[in-house]
mmCIF file of N, CA and C in Angstrom:
data_model
loop_
_atom_site.group_PDB
_atom_site.id
_atom_site.type_symbol
_atom_site.label_atom_id
_atom_site.label_comp_id
_atom_site.label_asym_id
_atom_site.label_seq_id
_atom_site.Cartn_x
_atom_site.Cartn_y
_atom_site.Cartn_z
ATOM 1 N N UNK A 264 -38.911 -63.647 108.866
ATOM 2 C CA UNK A 264 -39.608 -63.071 107.735
ATOM 3 C C UNK A 264 -40.336 -64.204 107.010
ATOM 4 N N UNK A 265 -41.649 -64.157 106.945
ATOM 5 C CA UNK A 265 -42.449 -65.141 106.232
ATOM 6 C C UNK A 265 -42.689 -64.646 104.807
ATOM 7 N N UNK A 266 -43.322 -65.489 103.979
ATOM 8 C CA UNK A 266 -43.678 -65.048 102.636
ATOM 9 C C UNK A 266 -44.761 -63.989 102.741
ATOM 10 N N UNK A 267 -44.566 -62.868 102.060
ATOM 11 C CA UNK A 267 -45.569 -61.813 102.131
ATOM 12 C C UNK A 267 -45.394 -60.782 101.041
ATOM 13 N N UNK A 268 -46.461 -60.055 100.846
ATOM 14 C CA UNK A 268 -46.459 -58.819 100.071
ATOM 15 C C UNK A 268 -46.914 -57.761 101.042
ATOM 16 N N UNK A 269 -46.201 -56.679 101.106
ATOM 17 C CA UNK A 269 -46.527 -55.629 102.072
ATOM 18 C C UNK A 269 -46.637 -54.270 101.414
ATOM 19 N N UNK A 270 -47.382 -53.433 102.071
ATOM 20 C CA UNK A 270 -47.415 -52.015 101.753
ATOM 21 C C UNK A 270 -46.048 -51.462 102.171
ATOM 22 N N UNK A 271 -45.374 -50.708 101.315
ATOM 23 C CA UNK A 271 -44.050 -50.190 101.671
ATOM 24 C C UNK A 271 -44.027 -49.313 102.921
ATOM 25 N N UNK A 272 -45.167 -48.782 103.341
ATOM 26 C CA UNK A 272 -45.177 -47.923 104.521
ATOM 27 C C UNK A 272 -45.272 -48.710 105.825
ATOM 28 N N UNK A 273 -45.400 -50.034 105.753
ATOM 29 C CA UNK A 273 -45.570 -50.849 106.967
ATOM 30 C C UNK A 273 -44.689 -52.096 106.918
ATOM 31 N N UNK A 274 -43.399 -51.900 106.728
ATOM 32 C CA UNK A 274 -42.478 -53.031 106.590
ATOM 33 C C UNK A 274 -41.937 -53.447 107.952
ATOM 34 N N UNK A 275 -41.787 -54.762 108.162
ATOM 35 C CA UNK A 275 -41.285 -55.236 109.453
ATOM 36 C C UNK A 275 -39.765 -55.106 109.555
ATOM 37 N N UNK A 276 -39.276 -55.173 110.783
ATOM 38 C CA UNK A 276 -37.856 -54.953 111.077
ATOM 39 C C UNK A 276 -36.956 -55.990 110.412
ATOM 40 N N UNK A 277 -37.407 -57.244 110.332
ATOM 41 C CA UNK A 277 -36.586 -58.283 109.711
ATOM 42 C C UNK A 277 -36.347 -57.988 108.234
ATOM 43 N N UNK A 278 -37.372 -57.521 107.561
ATOM 44 C CA UNK A 278 -37.253 -57.189 106.144
ATOM 45 C C UNK A 278 -36.266 -56.038 105.952
ATOM 46 N N UNK A 279 -36.423 -55.000 106.759
ATOM 47 C CA UNK A 279 -35.501 -53.859 106.669
ATOM 48 C C UNK A 279 -34.075 -54.280 106.991
ATOM 49 N N UNK A 280 -33.917 -55.153 107.979
ATOM 50 C CA UNK A 280 -32.592 -55.642 108.334
ATOM 51 C C UNK A 280 -31.927 -56.381 107.186
ATOM 52 N N UNK A 281 -32.716 -57.168 106.473
ATOM 53 C CA UNK A 281 -32.204 -57.901 105.322
ATOM 54 C C UNK A 281 -31.683 -56.933 104.265
ATOM 55 N N UNK A 282 -32.338 -55.793 104.071
ATOM 56 C CA UNK A 282 -31.890 -54.801 103.090
ATOM 57 C C UNK A 282 -30.676 -54.002 103.570
ATOM 58 N N UNK A 283 -30.303 -54.130 104.834
ATOM 59 C CA UNK A 283 -29.082 -53.473 105.320
ATOM 60 C C UNK A 283 -27.873 -54.403 105.239
ATOM 61 N N UNK A 284 -28.124 -55.709 105.137
ATOM 62 C CA UNK A 284 -27.022 -56.672 104.999
ATOM 63 C C UNK A 284 -26.377 -56.500 103.622
ATOM 64 N N UNK A 285 -25.126 -56.930 103.533
ATOM 65 C CA UNK A 285 -24.382 -56.812 102.268
ATOM 66 C C UNK A 285 -24.751 -57.983 101.356
ATOM 67 N N UNK A 286 -25.511 -57.699 100.295
ATOM 68 C CA UNK A 286 -25.896 -58.717 99.311
ATOM 69 C C UNK A 286 -25.815 -58.138 97.913
ATOM 70 N N UNK A 287 -25.403 -58.967 96.967
ATOM 71 C CA UNK A 287 -25.500 -58.615 95.566
ATOM 72 C C UNK A 287 -26.971 -58.711 95.182
ATOM 73 N N UNK A 288 -27.417 -57.824 94.337
ATOM 74 C CA UNK A 288 -28.825 -57.771 93.945
ATOM 75 C C UNK A 288 -28.939 -57.864 92.429
ATOM 76 N N UNK A 289 -30.165 -57.898 91.952
ATOM 77 C CA UNK A 289 -30.424 -57.782 90.522
ATOM 78 C C UNK A 289 -31.404 -56.639 90.298
ATOM 79 N N UNK A 290 -31.277 -56.011 89.139
ATOM 80 C CA UNK A 290 -32.217 -55.001 88.682
ATOM 81 C C UNK A 290 -32.832 -55.526 87.396
ATOM 82 N N UNK A 291 -34.155 -55.516 87.324
ATOM 83 C CA UNK A 291 -34.855 -55.909 86.107
ATOM 84 C C UNK A 291 -35.508 -54.672 85.501
ATOM 85 N N UNK A 292 -35.113 -54.367 84.265
ATOM 86 C CA UNK A 292 -35.728 -53.294 83.481
ATOM 87 C C UNK A 292 -36.324 -53.947 82.239
ATOM 88 N N UNK A 293 -37.064 -53.151 81.477
ATOM 89 C CA UNK A 293 -37.647 -53.679 80.242
ATOM 90 C C UNK A 293 -36.980 -53.035 79.036
ATOM 91 N N UNK A 294 -36.600 -53.890 78.082
ATOM 92 C CA UNK A 294 -36.057 -53.396 76.816
ATOM 93 C C UNK A 294 -37.194 -52.779 75.990
ATOM 94 N N UNK A 295 -36.854 -52.036 74.948
ATOM 95 C CA UNK A 295 -37.897 -51.441 74.106
ATOM 96 C C UNK A 295 -38.885 -52.458 73.534
ATOM 97 N N UNK A 296 -38.439 -53.712 73.331
ATOM 98 C CA UNK A 296 -39.349 -54.731 72.808
ATOM 99 C C UNK A 296 -40.165 -55.421 73.907
ATOM 100 N N UNK A 297 -39.999 -54.960 75.165
ATOM 101 C CA UNK A 297 -40.774 -55.504 76.278
ATOM 102 C C UNK A 297 -40.151 -56.689 76.981
ATOM 103 N N UNK A 298 -39.017 -57.190 76.495
ATOM 104 C CA UNK A 298 -38.377 -58.326 77.156
ATOM 105 C C UNK A 298 -37.577 -57.838 78.366
ATOM 106 N N UNK A 299 -37.458 -58.679 79.397
ATOM 107 C CA UNK A 299 -36.734 -58.255 80.596
ATOM 108 C C UNK A 299 -35.221 -58.249 80.381
ATOM 109 N N UNK A 300 -34.583 -57.286 81.020
ATOM 110 C CA UNK A 300 -33.125 -57.158 81.046
ATOM 111 C C UNK A 300 -32.749 -57.216 82.520
ATOM 112 N N UNK A 301 -32.038 -58.263 82.927
ATOM 113 C CA UNK A 301 -31.687 -58.474 84.334
ATOM 114 C C UNK A 301 -30.180 -58.403 84.480
ATOM 115 N N UNK A 302 -29.719 -57.536 85.406
ATOM 116 C CA UNK A 302 -28.286 -57.355 85.609
ATOM 117 C C UNK A 302 -27.971 -57.317 87.099
ATOM 118 N N UNK A 303 -26.763 -57.763 87.482
ATOM 119 C CA UNK A 303 -26.351 -57.654 88.886
ATOM 120 C C UNK A 303 -26.006 -56.216 89.223
ATOM 121 N N UNK A 304 -26.424 -55.787 90.405
ATOM 122 C CA UNK A 304 -26.183 -54.420 90.861
ATOM 123 C C UNK A 304 -26.067 -54.393 92.377
ATOM 124 N N UNK A 305 -25.566 -53.277 92.884
ATOM 125 C CA UNK A 305 -25.668 -52.961 94.300
ATOM 126 C C UNK A 305 -26.895 -52.072 94.465
ATOM 127 N N UNK A 306 -27.684 -52.324 95.490
ATOM 128 C CA UNK A 306 -28.911 -51.555 95.725
ATOM 129 C C UNK A 306 -28.916 -51.085 97.169
ATOM 130 N N UNK A 307 -29.387 -49.876 97.377
ATOM 131 C CA UNK A 307 -29.649 -49.416 98.741
ATOM 132 C C UNK A 307 -31.125 -49.086 98.842
ATOM 133 N N UNK A 308 -31.661 -49.276 100.038
ATOM 134 C CA UNK A 308 -33.079 -49.017 100.263
ATOM 135 C C UNK A 308 -33.235 -48.020 101.397
ATOM 136 N N UNK A 309 -33.977 -46.966 101.123
ATOM 137 C CA UNK A 309 -34.253 -45.898 102.080
ATOM 138 C C UNK A 309 -35.757 -45.890 102.329
ATOM 139 N N UNK A 310 -36.227 -46.649 103.334
ATOM 140 C CA UNK A 310 -37.674 -46.753 103.549
ATOM 141 C C UNK A 310 -38.325 -45.424 103.935
ATOM 142 N N UNK A 311 -37.581 -44.544 104.612
ATOM 143 C CA UNK A 311 -38.152 -43.248 104.993
ATOM 144 C C UNK A 311 -38.507 -42.414 103.769
ATOM 145 N N UNK A 312 -37.659 -42.454 102.750
ATOM 146 C CA UNK A 312 -37.910 -41.716 101.512
ATOM 147 C C UNK A 312 -38.725 -42.535 100.517
ATOM 148 N N UNK A 313 -38.864 -43.835 100.778
ATOM 149 C CA UNK A 313 -39.569 -44.709 99.842
ATOM 150 C C UNK A 313 -38.793 -44.947 98.563
ATOM 151 N N UNK A 314 -37.440 -44.901 98.663
ATOM 152 C CA UNK A 314 -36.596 -45.029 97.479
ATOM 153 C C UNK A 314 -35.596 -46.169 97.594
ATOM 154 N N UNK A 315 -35.429 -46.878 96.493
ATOM 155 C CA UNK A 315 -34.283 -47.769 96.305
ATOM 156 C C UNK A 315 -33.394 -47.056 95.298
ATOM 157 N N UNK A 316 -32.079 -47.228 95.451
ATOM 158 C CA UNK A 316 -31.140 -46.521 94.579
ATOM 159 C C UNK A 316 -30.112 -47.483 93.996
ATOM 160 N N UNK A 317 -29.803 -47.267 92.728
ATOM 161 C CA UNK A 317 -28.782 -48.031 92.015
ATOM 162 C C UNK A 317 -27.878 -47.022 91.322
ATOM 163 N N UNK A 318 -26.576 -47.072 91.607
ATOM 164 C CA UNK A 318 -25.648 -46.185 90.899
ATOM 165 C C UNK A 318 -25.176 -46.899 89.639
ATOM 166 N N UNK A 319 -24.976 -46.118 88.582
ATOM 167 C CA UNK A 319 -24.557 -46.700 87.308
ATOM 168 C C UNK A 319 -23.976 -45.619 86.411
ATOM 169 N N UNK A 320 -23.453 -46.034 85.293
ATOM 170 C CA UNK A 320 -22.941 -45.121 84.284
ATOM 171 C C UNK A 320 -24.110 -44.610 83.450
ATOM 172 N N UNK A 321 -24.090 -43.345 83.102
ATOM 173 C CA UNK A 321 -25.209 -42.751 82.343
ATOM 174 C C UNK A 321 -25.454 -43.452 81.016
ATOM 175 N N UNK A 322 -24.430 -44.113 80.424
ATOM 176 C CA UNK A 322 -24.586 -44.780 79.134
ATOM 177 C C UNK A 322 -24.974 -46.255 79.252
ATOM 178 N N UNK A 323 -25.152 -46.757 80.467
ATOM 179 C CA UNK A 323 -25.466 -48.179 80.646
ATOM 180 C C UNK A 323 -26.828 -48.531 80.046
ATOM 181 N N UNK A 324 -27.003 -49.792 79.702
ATOM 182 C CA UNK A 324 -28.287 -50.259 79.160
ATOM 183 C C UNK A 324 -29.408 -50.021 80.160
ATOM 184 N N UNK A 325 -29.151 -50.262 81.444
ATOM 185 C CA UNK A 325 -30.214 -50.077 82.446
ATOM 186 C C UNK A 325 -30.672 -48.623 82.500
ATOM 187 N N UNK A 326 -29.732 -47.688 82.441
ATOM 188 C CA UNK A 326 -30.098 -46.268 82.439
ATOM 189 C C UNK A 326 -30.848 -45.908 81.154
ATOM 190 N N UNK A 327 -30.412 -46.443 80.032
ATOM 191 C CA UNK A 327 -31.108 -46.178 78.762
ATOM 192 C C UNK A 327 -32.541 -46.704 78.805
ATOM 193 N N UNK A 328 -32.746 -47.904 79.343
ATOM 194 C CA UNK A 328 -34.092 -48.478 79.422
ATOM 195 C C UNK A 328 -35.004 -47.613 80.288
ATOM 196 N N UNK A 329 -34.483 -47.141 81.405
ATOM 197 C CA UNK A 329 -35.293 -46.306 82.299
ATOM 198 C C UNK A 329 -35.616 -44.978 81.630
ATOM 199 N N UNK A 330 -34.620 -44.338 81.040
ATOM 200 C CA UNK A 330 -34.868 -43.053 80.361
ATOM 201 C C UNK A 330 -35.884 -43.198 79.235
ATOM 202 N N UNK A 331 -35.856 -44.319 78.516
ATOM 203 C CA UNK A 331 -36.756 -44.524 77.378
ATOM 204 C C UNK A 331 -38.225 -44.556 77.797
ATOM 205 N N UNK A 332 -38.486 -44.829 79.068
ATOM 206 C CA UNK A 332 -39.873 -44.889 79.545
ATOM 207 C C UNK A 332 -40.501 -43.513 79.677
ATOM 208 N N UNK A 333 -39.678 -42.463 79.692
ATOM 209 C CA UNK A 333 -40.201 -41.111 79.773
ATOM 210 C C UNK A 333 -40.402 -40.616 81.190
ATOM 211 N N UNK A 334 -41.097 -39.501 81.300
ATOM 212 C CA UNK A 334 -41.245 -38.792 82.578
ATOM 213 C C UNK A 334 -42.004 -39.581 83.641
ATOM 214 N N UNK A 335 -42.873 -40.484 83.233
ATOM 215 C CA UNK A 335 -43.629 -41.272 84.221
ATOM 216 C C UNK A 335 -42.782 -42.337 84.887
ATOM 217 N N UNK A 336 -41.600 -42.588 84.361
ATOM 218 C CA UNK A 336 -40.714 -43.585 84.934
ATOM 219 C C UNK A 336 -40.977 -44.961 84.359
ATOM 220 N N UNK A 337 -40.025 -45.839 84.596
ATOM 221 C CA UNK A 337 -40.088 -47.210 84.085
ATOM 222 C C UNK A 337 -40.454 -48.174 85.205
ATOM 223 N N UNK A 338 -41.304 -49.160 84.922
ATOM 224 C CA UNK A 338 -41.565 -50.182 85.928
ATOM 225 C C UNK A 338 -40.328 -51.082 86.049
ATOM 226 N N UNK A 339 -39.850 -51.261 87.273
ATOM 227 C CA UNK A 339 -38.651 -52.064 87.516
ATOM 228 C C UNK A 339 -38.830 -52.882 88.793
ATOM 229 N N UNK A 340 -37.893 -53.807 88.980
ATOM 230 C CA UNK A 340 -37.822 -54.561 90.234
ATOM 231 C C UNK A 340 -36.355 -54.766 90.582
ATOM 232 N N UNK A 341 -36.045 -54.676 91.886
ATOM 233 C CA UNK A 341 -34.736 -55.060 92.398
ATOM 234 C C UNK A 341 -34.961 -56.202 93.374
ATOM 235 N N UNK A 342 -34.040 -57.157 93.353
ATOM 236 C CA UNK A 342 -34.217 -58.359 94.172
ATOM 237 C C UNK A 342 -32.880 -58.784 94.753
ATOM 238 N N UNK A 343 -32.941 -59.395 95.922
ATOM 239 C CA UNK A 343 -31.756 -60.010 96.519
ATOM 240 C C UNK A 343 -32.165 -61.351 97.104
ATOM 241 N N UNK A 344 -31.197 -62.292 97.124
ATOM 242 C CA UNK A 344 -31.438 -63.647 97.599
ATOM 243 C C UNK A 344 -30.288 -64.060 98.488
ATOM 244 N N UNK A 345 -30.604 -64.737 99.581
ATOM 245 C CA UNK A 345 -29.592 -65.330 100.444
ATOM 246 C C UNK A 345 -30.173 -66.634 100.977
ATOM 247 N N UNK A 346 -29.721 -67.734 100.408
ATOM 248 C CA UNK A 346 -30.299 -69.023 100.796
ATOM 249 C C UNK A 346 -31.779 -69.047 100.442
ATOM 250 N N UNK A 347 -32.610 -69.346 101.454
ATOM 251 C CA UNK A 347 -34.057 -69.387 101.233
ATOM 252 C C UNK A 347 -34.711 -68.012 101.382
ATOM 253 N N UNK A 348 -33.949 -67.033 101.882
ATOM 254 C CA UNK A 348 -34.505 -65.682 102.041
ATOM 255 C C UNK A 348 -34.410 -64.928 100.727
ATOM 256 N N UNK A 349 -35.421 -64.160 100.430
ATOM 257 C CA UNK A 349 -35.383 -63.281 99.275
ATOM 258 C C UNK A 349 -36.233 -62.054 99.567
ATOM 259 N N UNK A 350 -35.920 -60.978 98.864
ATOM 260 C CA UNK A 350 -36.669 -59.736 99.024
ATOM 261 C C UNK A 350 -36.674 -59.002 97.690
ATOM 262 N N UNK A 351 -37.843 -58.493 97.307
ATOM 263 C CA UNK A 351 -38.000 -57.740 96.067
ATOM 264 C C UNK A 351 -38.679 -56.416 96.356
ATOM 265 N N UNK A 352 -38.172 -55.374 95.720
ATOM 266 C CA UNK A 352 -38.782 -54.045 95.756
ATOM 267 C C UNK A 352 -39.210 -53.720 94.335
ATOM 268 N N UNK A 353 -40.468 -53.363 94.152
ATOM 269 C CA UNK A 353 -40.968 -52.983 92.842
ATOM 270 C C UNK A 353 -41.355 -51.511 92.863
ATOM 271 N N UNK A 354 -41.285 -50.863 91.707
ATOM 272 C CA UNK A 354 -41.704 -49.475 91.640
ATOM 273 C C UNK A 354 -41.390 -48.839 90.310
ATOM 274 N N UNK A 355 -41.459 -47.519 90.302
ATOM 275 C CA UNK A 355 -41.184 -46.706 89.116
ATOM 276 C C UNK A 355 -39.803 -46.090 89.252
ATOM 277 N N UNK A 356 -39.004 -46.229 88.208
ATOM 278 C CA UNK A 356 -37.622 -45.741 88.231
ATOM 279 C C UNK A 356 -37.452 -44.539 87.315
ATOM 280 N N UNK A 357 -36.566 -43.663 87.758
ATOM 281 C CA UNK A 357 -36.154 -42.506 86.954
ATOM 282 C C UNK A 357 -34.641 -42.343 87.111
ATOM 283 N N UNK A 358 -33.996 -41.886 86.057
ATOM 284 C CA UNK A 358 -32.555 -41.619 86.109
ATOM 285 C C UNK A 358 -32.370 -40.186 86.576
ATOM 286 N N UNK A 359 -31.539 -40.028 87.616
ATOM 287 C CA UNK A 359 -31.254 -38.694 88.172
ATOM 288 C C UNK A 359 -29.760 -38.435 88.051
ATOM 289 N N UNK A 360 -29.419 -37.211 87.669
ATOM 290 C CA UNK A 360 -28.004 -36.864 87.513
ATOM 291 C C UNK A 360 -27.576 -35.696 88.392
ATOM 292 N N UNK A 361 -28.500 -35.139 89.195
ATOM 293 C CA UNK A 361 -28.137 -34.019 90.059
ATOM 294 C C UNK A 361 -27.017 -34.452 91.014
ATOM 295 N N UNK A 362 -25.964 -33.641 91.124
ATOM 296 C CA UNK A 362 -24.811 -34.035 91.956
ATOM 297 C C UNK A 362 -25.181 -34.431 93.383
ATOM 298 N N UNK A 363 -26.124 -33.728 94.004
ATOM 299 C CA UNK A 363 -26.486 -34.074 95.386
ATOM 300 C C UNK A 363 -27.187 -35.430 95.468
ATOM 301 N N UNK A 364 -27.959 -35.796 94.466
ATOM 302 C CA UNK A 364 -28.635 -37.099 94.455
ATOM 303 C C UNK A 364 -27.620 -38.226 94.213
ATOM 304 N N UNK A 365 -26.692 -37.988 93.296
ATOM 305 C CA UNK A 365 -25.651 -38.984 93.034
ATOM 306 C C UNK A 365 -24.788 -39.162 94.280
ATOM 307 N N UNK A 366 -24.420 -38.063 94.931
ATOM 308 C CA UNK A 366 -23.592 -38.144 96.145
ATOM 309 C C UNK A 366 -24.309 -38.917 97.251
ATOM 310 N N UNK A 367 -25.598 -38.687 97.410
ATOM 311 C CA UNK A 367 -26.359 -39.420 98.436
ATOM 312 C C UNK A 367 -26.399 -40.915 98.114
ATOM 313 N N UNK A 368 -26.569 -41.248 96.851
ATOM 314 C CA UNK A 368 -26.578 -42.657 96.447
ATOM 315 C C UNK A 368 -25.204 -43.297 96.686
ATOM 316 N N UNK A 369 -24.137 -42.560 96.388
ATOM 317 C CA UNK A 369 -22.786 -43.073 96.630
ATOM 318 C C UNK A 369 -22.535 -43.273 98.119
ATOM 319 N N UNK A 370 -23.002 -42.338 98.944
ATOM 320 C CA UNK A 370 -22.834 -42.448 100.393
ATOM 321 C C UNK A 370 -23.543 -43.695 100.924
ATOM 322 N N UNK A 371 -24.762 -43.906 100.488
ATOM 323 C CA UNK A 371 -25.523 -45.067 100.942
ATOM 324 C C UNK A 371 -24.908 -46.373 100.447
ATOM 325 N N UNK A 372 -24.406 -46.355 99.213
ATOM 326 C CA UNK A 372 -23.727 -47.528 98.671
ATOM 327 C C UNK A 372 -22.511 -47.867 99.540
ATOM 328 N N UNK A 373 -21.685 -46.870 99.847
ATOM 329 C CA UNK A 373 -20.482 -47.092 100.657
ATOM 330 C C UNK A 373 -20.843 -47.643 102.036
ATOM 331 N N UNK A 374 -21.943 -47.169 102.589
ATOM 332 C CA UNK A 374 -22.385 -47.648 103.902
ATOM 333 C C UNK A 374 -22.811 -49.113 103.844
ATOM 334 N N UNK A 375 -23.623 -49.473 102.876
ATOM 335 C CA UNK A 375 -24.117 -50.856 102.796
ATOM 336 C C UNK A 375 -23.028 -51.825 102.365
ATOM 337 N N UNK A 376 -22.236 -51.451 101.372
ATOM 338 C CA UNK A 376 -21.266 -52.372 100.788
ATOM 339 C C UNK A 376 -19.865 -52.226 101.369
ATOM 340 N N UNK A 377 -19.718 -51.346 102.358
ATOM 341 C CA UNK A 377 -18.473 -51.185 103.118
ATOM 342 C C UNK A 377 -17.277 -50.841 102.248
ATOM 343 N N UNK A 378 -17.544 -50.117 101.172
ATOM 344 C CA UNK A 378 -16.471 -49.596 100.325
ATOM 345 C C UNK A 378 -17.063 -48.503 99.455
ATOM 346 N N UNK A 379 -16.259 -47.495 99.213
ATOM 347 C CA UNK A 379 -16.704 -46.394 98.354
ATOM 348 C C UNK A 379 -16.694 -46.852 96.901
ATOM 349 N N UNK A 380 -17.683 -46.431 96.118
ATOM 350 C CA UNK A 380 -17.640 -46.776 94.692
ATOM 351 C C UNK A 380 -16.467 -46.067 94.027
ATOM 352 N N UNK A 381 -15.915 -46.687 93.004
ATOM 353 C CA UNK A 381 -14.790 -46.058 92.311
ATOM 354 C C UNK A 381 -15.251 -44.758 91.663
ATOM 355 N N UNK A 382 -14.381 -43.781 91.550
ATOM 356 C CA UNK A 382 -14.773 -42.508 90.925
ATOM 357 C C UNK A 382 -15.279 -42.724 89.501
ATOM 358 N N UNK A 383 -16.324 -41.991 89.141
ATOM 359 C CA UNK A 383 -16.896 -42.094 87.802
ATOM 360 C C UNK A 383 -17.598 -40.776 87.482
ATOM 361 N N UNK A 384 -17.004 -39.951 86.634
ATOM 362 C CA UNK A 384 -17.632 -38.665 86.305
ATOM 363 C C UNK A 384 -18.929 -38.812 85.514
ATOM 364 N N UNK A 385 -19.190 -39.997 84.960
ATOM 365 C CA UNK A 385 -20.414 -40.241 84.194
ATOM 366 C C UNK A 385 -21.474 -40.971 85.016
ATOM 367 N N UNK A 386 -21.298 -40.969 86.340
ATOM 368 C CA UNK A 386 -22.240 -41.689 87.202
ATOM 369 C C UNK A 386 -23.570 -40.953 87.302
ATOM 370 N N UNK A 387 -24.636 -41.749 87.317
ATOM 371 C CA UNK A 387 -25.996 -41.287 87.592
ATOM 372 C C UNK A 387 -26.581 -42.251 88.614
ATOM 373 N N UNK A 388 -27.749 -41.917 89.107
ATOM 374 C CA UNK A 388 -28.428 -42.819 90.026
ATOM 375 C C UNK A 388 -29.813 -43.133 89.469
ATOM 376 N N UNK A 389 -30.149 -44.398 89.497
ATOM 377 C CA UNK A 389 -31.510 -44.807 89.177
ATOM 378 C C UNK A 389 -32.251 -44.826 90.507
ATOM 379 N N UNK A 390 -33.215 -43.929 90.630
ATOM 380 C CA UNK A 390 -34.036 -43.863 91.838
ATOM 381 C C UNK A 390 -35.355 -44.568 91.569
ATOM 382 N N UNK A 391 -35.698 -45.475 92.451
ATOM 383 C CA UNK A 391 -36.920 -46.261 92.305
ATOM 384 C C UNK A 391 -37.884 -45.863 93.415
ATOM 385 N N UNK A 392 -39.041 -45.316 93.047
ATOM 386 C CA UNK A 392 -40.093 -45.043 94.009
ATOM 387 C C UNK A 392 -40.789 -46.368 94.293
ATOM 388 N N UNK A 393 -40.548 -46.908 95.459
ATOM 389 C CA UNK A 393 -41.024 -48.244 95.795
ATOM 390 C C UNK A 393 -42.539 -48.228 96.040
ATOM 391 N N UNK A 394 -43.234 -49.108 95.311
ATOM 392 C CA UNK A 394 -44.696 -49.215 95.454
ATOM 393 C C UNK A 394 -45.127 -50.563 96.003
ATOM 394 N N UNK A 395 -44.237 -51.562 95.966
ATOM 395 C CA UNK A 395 -44.587 -52.887 96.487
ATOM 396 C C UNK A 395 -43.331 -53.557 97.009
ATOM 397 N N UNK A 396 -43.465 -54.258 98.108
ATOM 398 C CA UNK A 396 -42.379 -55.060 98.655
ATOM 399 C C UNK A 396 -42.866 -56.501 98.772
ATOM 400 N N UNK A 397 -41.977 -57.419 98.419
ATOM 401 C CA UNK A 397 -42.284 -58.836 98.524
ATOM 402 C C UNK A 397 -41.105 -59.526 99.181
ATOM 403 N N UNK A 398 -41.320 -60.665 99.772
ATOM 404 C CA UNK A 398 -40.196 -61.374 100.367
ATOM 405 C C UNK A 398 -40.581 -62.683 101.020
ATOM 406 N N UNK A 399 -39.533 -63.427 101.354
ATOM 407 C CA UNK A 399 -39.699 -64.697 102.068
ATOM 408 C C UNK A 399 -38.453 -64.900 102.903
ATOM 409 N N UNK A 400 -38.683 -65.279 104.109
ATOM 410 C CA UNK A 400 -37.531 -65.522 104.969
ATOM 411 C C UNK A 400 -37.696 -66.715 105.845
#
């Protein structure tokens, strides 16, 4: 994987493989004053659907920041790093609470991170419609 910016519909196999490996990631959202809020998260990437997913508690700061952006969604980025390799997915995020969407996010999380997330009745999923991919390998 070389340094590049790609159209999300034409991603190479190495980049996709990197997103299937088990890595801690970061999510960057914007606070109401416009400053970045960066937190560690688990992220899954579904290139067929064009979605990255982050499970979280409905009351978390990240969920509040995304909801505050309104129906058009919030601009966000998720990133992972391993040595000199890095990968970033950028896009518009929305908080979803439908049980089937949360269950799908939990299933994908368990697959990537090799453990089921702990039960949480207040869980929601931040779905990111990916519009740009960046990386270096």
